[in-house]
Amino acid sequence: MELSGLTALVTGATAGIGRAVAVQLAREGAEVVVHGRDPRRGAEVVAAIEAGGGTARFIQADLTDGNDVLRLAEEAGEVDILINNAGIYRFLPTSEMTDELFDLHMDLNTKAPYLLVRALAPGMVRRGRGSIVNVSTLAAAVVTKGTGMYSASKAALEQLTEVWAAEYADKGVRVNAVAPGPTRTPGTDDMDAATLKTIAATTAMGRIAEPEEIAEAVVFLASERAGYITGVVLEVAGGRLGMG
Ligand SMILES: NC(=O)c1ccc[n+]([C@@H]2O[C@H](COP(=O)([O-])OP(=O)(O)OC[C@H]3O[C@@H](n4cnc5c(N)ncnc54)[C@H](OP(=O)(O)O)[C@@H]3O)[C@@H](O)[C@H]2O)c1
């Protein structure tokens, strides 16, 4: 129970990787603020955490709306661990990328984490402790046709991770990122078996990850076990192949 007495906010905790992170943080004793848009999914995650003996509450917010992001920060209160996980990924060649999808990627994957860090890190500094983990993607580091907008929004998040780590290193706040490879989540559930097989073949291990495997790395970086680690992007991607 190394996280008891700490409060963790996990964005996009109603599904997939974020849900697995929320469950594992609660298991380690943190009080978890489960964020998402869907109250039904939110209630289910809170119930699962409580059934395991943990403590959680749900806050609904649409992170593409800056005012909603700030309301989330306000309602979450004092946060010791911030996991910027909510994100979208739409894969399209540039010629087919719309302005709306461009804005969606930047607002959700880059600007929302920026606003949350700006709102919540000062409290961490005041209390002299804090840990932030941003969920990026392997696609930010490798070149794949069609992932341009998604990769760019996460590459920006990785750069911010390193800048924030430098800004807060001497103030008791660590900032890191995890870059998952392909992972089985509701977001990837609608891909057909052939596509998933093709994606799995891009990893050295030849399989996609379970969300719990990504969560283990996120929780490690969030915890004091990673007390001397800041500014890293930890790839959790089953090994790279070829020139990737
Ligand atoms: N799955 C992969 O293969 C993979 C690989 C690399 C990186 N990642 C990254 O890992 C993170 C989680 O991915 P995932 O596959 O677990 O996602 P997912 O299954 O699609 O779930 C997305 C989560 O984000 C929330 N969300 C979506 N749009 C939102 C919005 N506008 N405002 C607030 N919350 C919103 C959803 O909330 P509601 O359900 O309540 O709407 C849900 O909790 C993302 O940042 C993604 O880029 C995923």
mmCIF file of C-alpha atoms and ligand atoms in Angstrom:
data_model
loop_
_atom_site.group_PDB
_atom_site.id
_atom_site.type_symbol
_atom_site.label_atom_id
_atom_site.label_comp_id
_atom_site.label_asym_id
_atom_site.label_seq_id
_atom_site.Cartn_x
_atom_site.Cartn_y
_atom_site.Cartn_z
ATOM 1 C CA MET A 1 0.000 0.000 0.000
ATOM 2 C CA GLU A 2 2.792 2.395 -0.882
ATOM 3 C CA LEU A 3 0.410 5.045 -2.264
ATOM 4 C CA SER A 4 -1.899 5.342 0.752
ATOM 5 C CA GLY A 5 -2.637 8.934 1.706
ATOM 6 C CA LEU A 6 -2.127 10.087 -1.884
ATOM 7 C CA THR A 7 -4.758 11.239 -4.386
ATOM 8 C CA ALA A 8 -4.413 10.277 -8.051
ATOM 9 C CA LEU A 9 -6.308 11.782 -10.994
ATOM 10 C CA VAL A 10 -6.444 9.490 -14.033
ATOM 11 C CA THR A 11 -7.910 10.985 -17.206
ATOM 12 C CA GLY A 12 -9.709 8.603 -19.533
ATOM 13 C CA ALA A 13 -10.051 6.103 -16.683
ATOM 14 C CA THR A 14 -13.411 4.776 -17.863
ATOM 15 C CA ALA A 15 -11.820 2.403 -20.387
ATOM 16 C CA GLY A 16 -8.717 0.609 -21.585
ATOM 17 C CA ILE A 17 -5.298 1.671 -20.303
ATOM 18 C CA GLY A 18 -6.685 4.407 -18.038
ATOM 19 C CA ARG A 19 -9.073 1.967 -16.342
ATOM 20 C CA ALA A 20 -6.235 -0.486 -15.694
ATOM 21 C CA VAL A 21 -4.073 2.326 -14.265
ATOM 22 C CA ALA A 22 -6.887 3.502 -11.975
ATOM 23 C CA VAL A 23 -7.477 -0.024 -10.647
ATOM 24 C CA GLN A 24 -3.755 -0.618 -9.997
ATOM 25 C CA LEU A 25 -3.246 2.791 -8.306
ATOM 26 C CA ALA A 26 -6.205 2.078 -6.016
ATOM 27 C CA ARG A 27 -4.785 -1.351 -5.218
ATOM 28 C CA GLU A 28 -1.591 0.428 -4.091
ATOM 29 C CA GLY A 29 -3.702 2.527 -1.701
ATOM 30 C CA ALA A 30 -4.229 5.776 -3.634
ATOM 31 C CA GLU A 31 -7.599 7.518 -3.576
ATOM 32 C CA VAL A 32 -8.428 7.641 -7.278
ATOM 33 C CA VAL A 33 -10.317 10.322 -9.175
ATOM 34 C CA VAL A 34 -11.716 8.427 -12.148
ATOM 35 C CA HIS A 35 -12.230 10.811 -15.065
ATOM 36 C CA GLY A 36 -14.129 10.188 -18.289
ATOM 37 C CA ARG A 37 -17.158 11.313 -20.269
ATOM 38 C CA ASP A 38 -19.448 8.325 -19.807
ATOM 39 C CA PRO A 39 -21.015 8.246 -16.292
ATOM 40 C CA ARG A 40 -22.127 4.633 -16.691
ATOM 41 C CA ARG A 41 -18.574 3.491 -17.427
ATOM 42 C CA GLY A 42 -17.327 5.780 -14.642
ATOM 43 C CA ALA A 43 -19.675 4.227 -12.084
ATOM 44 C CA GLU A 44 -18.584 0.754 -13.160
ATOM 45 C CA VAL A 45 -14.887 1.571 -12.607
ATOM 46 C CA VAL A 46 -15.597 3.179 -9.210
ATOM 47 C CA ALA A 47 -17.612 0.084 -8.198
ATOM 48 C CA ALA A 48 -14.787 -2.246 -9.316
ATOM 49 C CA ILE A 49 -12.258 -0.257 -7.269
ATOM 50 C CA GLU A 50 -14.516 -0.214 -4.204
ATOM 51 C CA ALA A 51 -15.180 -3.945 -4.550
ATOM 52 C CA GLY A 52 -11.403 -4.427 -4.291
ATOM 53 C CA GLY A 53 -11.302 -2.396 -1.068
ATOM 54 C CA GLY A 54 -10.130 0.852 -2.703
ATOM 55 C CA THR A 55 -11.470 4.408 -2.739
ATOM 56 C CA ALA A 56 -12.568 6.246 -5.883
ATOM 57 C CA ARG A 57 -14.907 8.939 -7.186
ATOM 58 C CA PHE A 58 -15.934 9.828 -10.741
ATOM 59 C CA ILE A 59 -15.739 13.248 -12.401
ATOM 60 C CA GLN A 60 -17.180 13.756 -15.864
ATOM 61 C CA ALA A 61 -15.513 16.242 -18.218
ATOM 62 C CA ASP A 62 -15.014 16.680 -21.958
ATOM 63 C CA LEU A 63 -11.307 17.415 -22.281
ATOM 64 C CA THR A 64 -11.685 18.984 -25.717
ATOM 65 C CA ASP A 65 -13.294 21.934 -23.882
ATOM 66 C CA GLY A 66 -10.687 24.003 -22.010
ATOM 67 C CA ASN A 67 -13.219 25.234 -19.441
ATOM 68 C CA ASP A 68 -14.213 21.662 -18.676
ATOM 69 C CA VAL A 69 -10.535 20.731 -18.202
ATOM 70 C CA LEU A 70 -10.132 23.532 -15.660
ATOM 71 C CA ARG A 71 -13.355 22.496 -13.889
ATOM 72 C CA LEU A 72 -11.990 18.935 -13.654
ATOM 73 C CA ALA A 73 -8.793 20.259 -12.018
ATOM 74 C CA GLU A 74 -10.856 22.354 -9.605
ATOM 75 C CA GLU A 75 -13.193 19.497 -8.620
ATOM 76 C CA ALA A 76 -10.346 16.994 -8.277
ATOM 77 C CA GLY A 77 -8.798 19.222 -5.573
ATOM 78 C CA GLU A 78 -5.337 18.389 -4.217
ATOM 79 C CA VAL A 79 -3.786 15.848 -6.561
ATOM 80 C CA ASP A 80 -0.464 14.102 -5.814
ATOM 81 C CA ILE A 81 -0.400 11.891 -8.906
ATOM 82 C CA LEU A 82 -1.640 13.042 -12.302
ATOM 83 C CA ILE A 83 -1.957 10.522 -15.130
ATOM 84 C CA ASN A 84 -2.649 12.227 -18.465
ATOM 85 C CA ASN A 85 -4.046 9.229 -20.300
ATOM 86 C CA ALA A 86 -7.196 10.281 -22.209
ATOM 87 C CA GLY A 87 -6.497 10.411 -25.910
ATOM 88 C CA ILE A 88 -7.757 9.688 -29.375
ATOM 89 C CA TYR A 89 -6.129 8.146 -32.407
ATOM 90 C CA ARG A 90 -7.518 8.482 -35.929
ATOM 91 C CA PHE A 91 -5.280 7.183 -38.676
ATOM 92 C CA LEU A 92 -5.674 9.032 -42.005
ATOM 93 C CA PRO A 93 -3.366 10.279 -44.743
ATOM 94 C CA THR A 94 -2.784 14.026 -44.510
ATOM 95 C CA SER A 95 -4.913 14.717 -47.590
ATOM 96 C CA GLU A 96 -7.930 13.249 -45.764
ATOM 97 C CA MET A 97 -7.300 14.852 -42.347
ATOM 98 C CA THR A 98 -9.974 17.440 -41.557
ATOM 99 C CA ASP A 99 -9.510 20.634 -39.539
ATOM 100 C CA GLU A 100 -11.879 19.196 -36.910
ATOM 101 C CA LEU A 101 -9.776 16.046 -36.487
ATOM 102 C CA PHE A 102 -6.589 18.132 -36.340
ATOM 103 C CA ASP A 103 -8.078 20.201 -33.493
ATOM 104 C CA LEU A 104 -9.438 17.111 -31.731
ATOM 105 C CA HIS A 105 -5.986 15.487 -31.582
ATOM 106 C CA MET A 106 -4.262 18.634 -30.386
ATOM 107 C CA ASP A 107 -6.980 19.578 -27.864
ATOM 108 C CA LEU A 108 -7.308 16.159 -26.260
ATOM 109 C CA ASN A 109 -3.797 14.693 -26.600
ATOM 110 C CA THR A 110 -1.702 17.830 -26.064
ATOM 111 C CA LYS A 111 -3.626 20.842 -24.755
ATOM 112 C CA ALA A 112 -5.633 19.054 -22.026
ATOM 113 C CA PRO A 113 -2.462 17.632 -20.382
ATOM 114 C CA TYR A 114 -0.905 21.106 -20.696
ATOM 115 C CA LEU A 115 -3.861 22.753 -18.920
ATOM 116 C CA LEU A 116 -3.968 20.087 -16.204
ATOM 117 C CA VAL A 117 -0.252 20.376 -15.457
ATOM 118 C CA ARG A 118 -0.535 24.171 -15.372
ATOM 119 C CA ALA A 119 -3.478 23.940 -12.966
ATOM 120 C CA LEU A 120 -2.294 21.099 -10.695
ATOM 121 C CA ALA A 121 1.518 21.222 -10.571
ATOM 122 C CA PRO A 122 1.644 24.420 -8.446
ATOM 123 C CA GLY A 123 -0.238 22.559 -5.663
ATOM 124 C CA MET A 124 2.242 19.679 -5.891
ATOM 125 C CA VAL A 125 5.094 22.190 -5.588
ATOM 126 C CA ARG A 126 3.446 23.794 -2.518
ATOM 127 C CA ARG A 127 3.108 20.384 -0.851
ATOM 128 C CA GLY A 128 6.647 19.435 -1.954
ATOM 129 C CA ARG A 129 5.621 16.209 -3.692
ATOM 130 C CA GLY A 130 4.041 15.095 -6.920
ATOM 131 C CA SER A 131 4.337 12.739 -9.851
ATOM 132 C CA ILE A 132 2.970 13.158 -13.359
ATOM 133 C CA VAL A 133 2.872 10.434 -16.016
ATOM 134 C CA ASN A 134 1.808 11.238 -19.568
ATOM 135 C CA VAL A 135 0.602 8.421 -21.795
ATOM 136 C CA SER A 136 2.180 8.841 -25.218
ATOM 137 C CA THR A 137 2.599 6.228 -27.958
ATOM 138 C CA LEU A 138 5.374 4.425 -29.802
ATOM 139 C CA ALA A 139 3.938 6.155 -32.881
ATOM 140 C CA ALA A 140 5.505 9.421 -31.636
ATOM 141 C CA ALA A 141 8.968 7.953 -32.230
ATOM 142 C CA VAL A 142 8.573 5.922 -35.419
ATOM 143 C CA VAL A 143 7.407 6.946 -38.881
ATOM 144 C CA THR A 144 4.185 5.307 -40.038
ATOM 145 C CA LYS A 145 2.134 6.511 -42.988
ATOM 146 C CA GLY A 146 -1.259 7.785 -41.889
ATOM 147 C CA THR A 147 -0.539 8.432 -38.216
ATOM 148 C CA GLY A 148 0.857 11.952 -38.760
ATOM 149 C CA MET A 149 -1.587 14.012 -36.710
ATOM 150 C CA TYR A 150 -1.770 11.507 -33.871
ATOM 151 C CA SER A 151 2.022 11.076 -33.753
ATOM 152 C CA ALA A 152 2.598 14.843 -33.834
ATOM 153 C CA SER A 153 0.163 15.488 -30.961
ATOM 154 C CA LYS A 154 1.962 12.874 -28.822
ATOM 155 C CA ALA A 155 5.475 13.968 -29.884
ATOM 156 C CA ALA A 156 4.528 17.404 -28.548
ATOM 157 C CA LEU A 157 3.415 15.756 -25.304
ATOM 158 C CA GLU A 158 6.765 13.954 -25.036
ATOM 159 C CA GLN A 159 8.661 17.226 -25.520
ATOM 160 C CA LEU A 160 6.483 18.861 -22.850
ATOM 161 C CA THR A 161 7.229 15.905 -20.550
ATOM 162 C CA GLU A 162 10.950 16.667 -20.743
ATOM 163 C CA VAL A 163 10.452 20.406 -20.309
ATOM 164 C CA TRP A 164 8.127 19.936 -17.316
ATOM 165 C CA ALA A 165 10.608 17.454 -15.792
ATOM 166 C CA ALA A 166 13.309 20.131 -16.003
ATOM 167 C CA GLU A 167 11.030 22.876 -14.658
ATOM 168 C CA TYR A 168 9.901 20.882 -11.623
ATOM 169 C CA ALA A 169 12.910 18.625 -10.885
ATOM 170 C CA ASP A 170 14.132 20.675 -7.923
ATOM 171 C CA LYS A 171 10.610 21.217 -6.554
ATOM 172 C CA GLY A 172 9.742 17.634 -5.611
ATOM 173 C CA VAL A 173 7.714 16.887 -8.743
ATOM 174 C CA ARG A 174 8.722 14.207 -11.268
ATOM 175 C CA VAL A 175 7.326 14.098 -14.802
ATOM 176 C CA ASN A 176 7.642 11.054 -17.067
ATOM 177 C CA ALA A 177 5.882 9.417 -19.986
ATOM 178 C CA VAL A 178 5.019 5.902 -21.059
ATOM 179 C CA ALA A 179 4.915 5.118 -24.764
ATOM 180 C CA PRO A 180 2.741 2.028 -25.291
ATOM 181 C CA GLY A 181 2.822 -0.148 -28.350
ATOM 182 C CA PRO A 182 -0.417 -1.643 -29.705
ATOM 183 C CA THR A 183 -2.718 -2.520 -26.801
ATOM 184 C CA ARG A 184 -6.053 -4.338 -26.554
ATOM 185 C CA THR A 185 -8.606 -1.690 -25.414
ATOM 186 C CA PRO A 186 -12.129 -0.575 -26.359
ATOM 187 C CA GLY A 187 -10.358 1.914 -28.652
ATOM 188 C CA THR A 188 -8.768 -0.906 -30.651
ATOM 189 C CA ASP A 189 -11.654 -3.381 -30.251
ATOM 190 C CA ASP A 190 -13.324 -2.294 -33.475
ATOM 191 C CA MET A 191 -10.252 -3.236 -35.526
ATOM 192 C CA ASP A 192 -10.736 -6.518 -37.381
ATOM 193 C CA ALA A 193 -8.652 -9.593 -36.583
ATOM 194 C CA ALA A 194 -6.498 -9.192 -39.708
ATOM 195 C CA THR A 195 -5.571 -5.595 -38.806
ATOM 196 C CA LEU A 196 -4.719 -6.583 -35.228
ATOM 197 C CA LYS A 197 -2.557 -9.422 -36.550
ATOM 198 C CA THR A 198 -0.711 -7.004 -38.852
ATOM 199 C CA ILE A 199 -0.176 -4.582 -35.963
ATOM 200 C CA ALA A 200 1.009 -7.384 -33.662
ATOM 201 C CA ALA A 201 3.568 -8.385 -36.293
ATOM 202 C CA THR A 202 5.196 -4.924 -35.999
ATOM 203 C CA THR A 203 6.406 -5.814 -32.472
ATOM 204 C CA ALA A 204 9.409 -8.042 -31.733
ATOM 205 C CA MET A 205 7.225 -10.104 -29.383
ATOM 206 C CA GLY A 206 4.643 -10.589 -32.128
ATOM 207 C CA ARG A 207 1.640 -9.764 -29.962
ATOM 208 C CA ILE A 208 -0.312 -6.757 -28.753
ATOM 209 C CA ALA A 209 -0.280 -5.752 -25.063
ATOM 210 C CA GLU A 210 -2.970 -6.112 -22.446
ATOM 211 C CA PRO A 211 -3.831 -2.773 -20.781
ATOM 212 C CA GLU A 212 -2.636 -4.091 -17.403
ATOM 213 C CA GLU A 213 0.891 -4.506 -18.830
ATOM 214 C CA ILE A 214 0.988 -0.815 -19.773
ATOM 215 C CA ALA A 215 -0.510 0.165 -16.408
ATOM 216 C CA GLU A 216 2.308 -1.597 -14.511
ATOM 217 C CA ALA A 217 4.835 0.781 -16.088
ATOM 218 C CA VAL A 218 2.659 3.849 -15.473
ATOM 219 C CA VAL A 219 2.167 2.962 -11.797
ATOM 220 C CA PHE A 220 5.894 2.277 -11.362
ATOM 221 C CA LEU A 221 6.817 5.720 -12.734
ATOM 222 C CA ALA A 222 4.095 7.337 -10.607
ATOM 223 C CA SER A 223 5.392 5.699 -7.422
ATOM 224 C CA GLU A 224 8.381 6.531 -5.244
ATOM 225 C CA ARG A 225 10.036 3.345 -6.530
ATOM 226 C CA ALA A 226 10.924 5.608 -9.477
ATOM 227 C CA GLY A 227 12.049 8.398 -7.109
ATOM 228 C CA TYR A 228 15.227 9.211 -9.080
ATOM 229 C CA ILE A 229 13.592 9.000 -12.521
ATOM 230 C CA THR A 230 12.299 12.098 -14.256
ATOM 231 C CA GLY A 231 12.067 13.259 -17.873
ATOM 232 C CA VAL A 232 12.037 9.794 -19.426
ATOM 233 C CA VAL A 233 9.773 8.289 -22.051
ATOM 234 C CA LEU A 234 9.511 4.600 -21.178
ATOM 235 C CA GLU A 235 8.654 2.474 -24.187
ATOM 236 C CA VAL A 236 6.337 -0.415 -23.298
ATOM 237 C CA ALA A 237 5.956 -1.809 -26.761
ATOM 238 C CA GLY A 238 7.020 -5.446 -26.969
ATOM 239 C CA GLY A 239 10.357 -4.574 -28.606
ATOM 240 C CA ARG A 240 11.075 -2.751 -31.845
ATOM 241 C CA LEU A 241 11.761 -4.489 -35.136
ATOM 242 C CA GLY A 242 14.005 -3.534 -38.062
ATOM 243 C CA MET A 243 14.719 0.163 -38.466
ATOM 244 C CA GLY A 244 11.909 1.298 -36.113
HETATM 245 N N1 LIG B 1 -4.699 1.233 -27.356
HETATM 246 C C1 LIG B 1 -3.533 1.372 -27.973
HETATM 247 O O1 LIG B 1 -3.149 0.553 -28.824
HETATM 248 C C2 LIG B 1 -2.630 2.542 -27.618
HETATM 249 C C3 LIG B 1 -1.304 2.503 -28.072
HETATM 250 C C4 LIG B 1 -0.465 3.574 -27.782
HETATM 251 C C5 LIG B 1 -0.928 4.625 -27.033
HETATM 252 N N2 LIG B 1 -2.215 4.641 -26.592
HETATM 253 C C6 LIG B 1 -2.657 5.801 -25.806
HETATM 254 O O2 LIG B 1 -3.172 5.352 -24.565
HETATM 255 C C7 LIG B 1 -4.227 6.212 -24.130
HETATM 256 C C8 LIG B 1 -5.469 5.385 -23.814
HETATM 257 O O3 LIG B 1 -5.822 4.663 -24.972
HETATM 258 P P1 LIG B 1 -6.951 3.520 -24.941
HETATM 259 O O4 LIG B 1 -6.773 2.700 -26.157
HETATM 260 O O5 LIG B 1 -6.967 2.885 -23.605
HETATM 261 O O6 LIG B 1 -8.252 4.432 -25.137
HETATM 262 P P2 LIG B 1 -9.807 4.053 -25.279
HETATM 263 O O7 LIG B 1 -10.019 2.617 -24.986
HETATM 264 O O8 LIG B 1 -10.248 4.597 -26.582
HETATM 265 O O9 LIG B 1 -10.409 4.949 -24.102
HETATM 266 C C9 LIG B 1 -10.290 6.353 -24.204
HETATM 267 C C10 LIG B 1 -10.520 6.994 -22.861
HETATM 268 O O10 LIG B 1 -10.388 8.422 -23.042
HETATM 269 C C11 LIG B 1 -11.622 9.048 -22.727
HETATM 270 N N3 LIG B 1 -11.909 10.121 -23.679
HETATM 271 C C12 LIG B 1 -11.986 10.033 -25.033
HETATM 272 N N4 LIG B 1 -12.305 11.229 -25.556
HETATM 273 C C13 LIG B 1 -12.441 12.086 -24.505
HETATM 274 C C14 LIG B 1 -12.780 13.459 -24.393
HETATM 275 N N5 LIG B 1 -13.061 14.225 -25.457
HETATM 276 N N6 LIG B 1 -12.833 14.017 -23.158
HETATM 277 C C15 LIG B 1 -12.583 13.265 -22.076
HETATM 278 N N7 LIG B 1 -12.250 11.966 -22.112
HETATM 279 C C16 LIG B 1 -12.192 11.376 -23.314
HETATM 280 C C17 LIG B 1 -12.689 7.960 -22.812
HETATM 281 O O11 LIG B 1 -13.738 8.339 -21.943
HETATM 282 P P3 LIG B 1 -15.286 7.839 -22.175
HETATM 283 O O12 LIG B 1 -15.221 6.387 -22.536
HETATM 284 O O13 LIG B 1 -15.922 8.064 -20.836
HETATM 285 O O14 LIG B 1 -15.832 8.667 -23.271
HETATM 286 C C18 LIG B 1 -11.917 6.739 -22.332
HETATM 287 O O15 LIG B 1 -11.874 6.704 -20.922
HETATM 288 C C19 LIG B 1 -4.441 7.238 -25.246
HETATM 289 O O16 LIG B 1 -3.783 8.443 -24.925
HETATM 290 C C20 LIG B 1 -3.791 6.584 -26.461
HETATM 291 O O17 LIG B 1 -3.303 7.528 -27.383
HETATM 292 C C21 LIG B 1 -3.089 3.613 -26.869
#
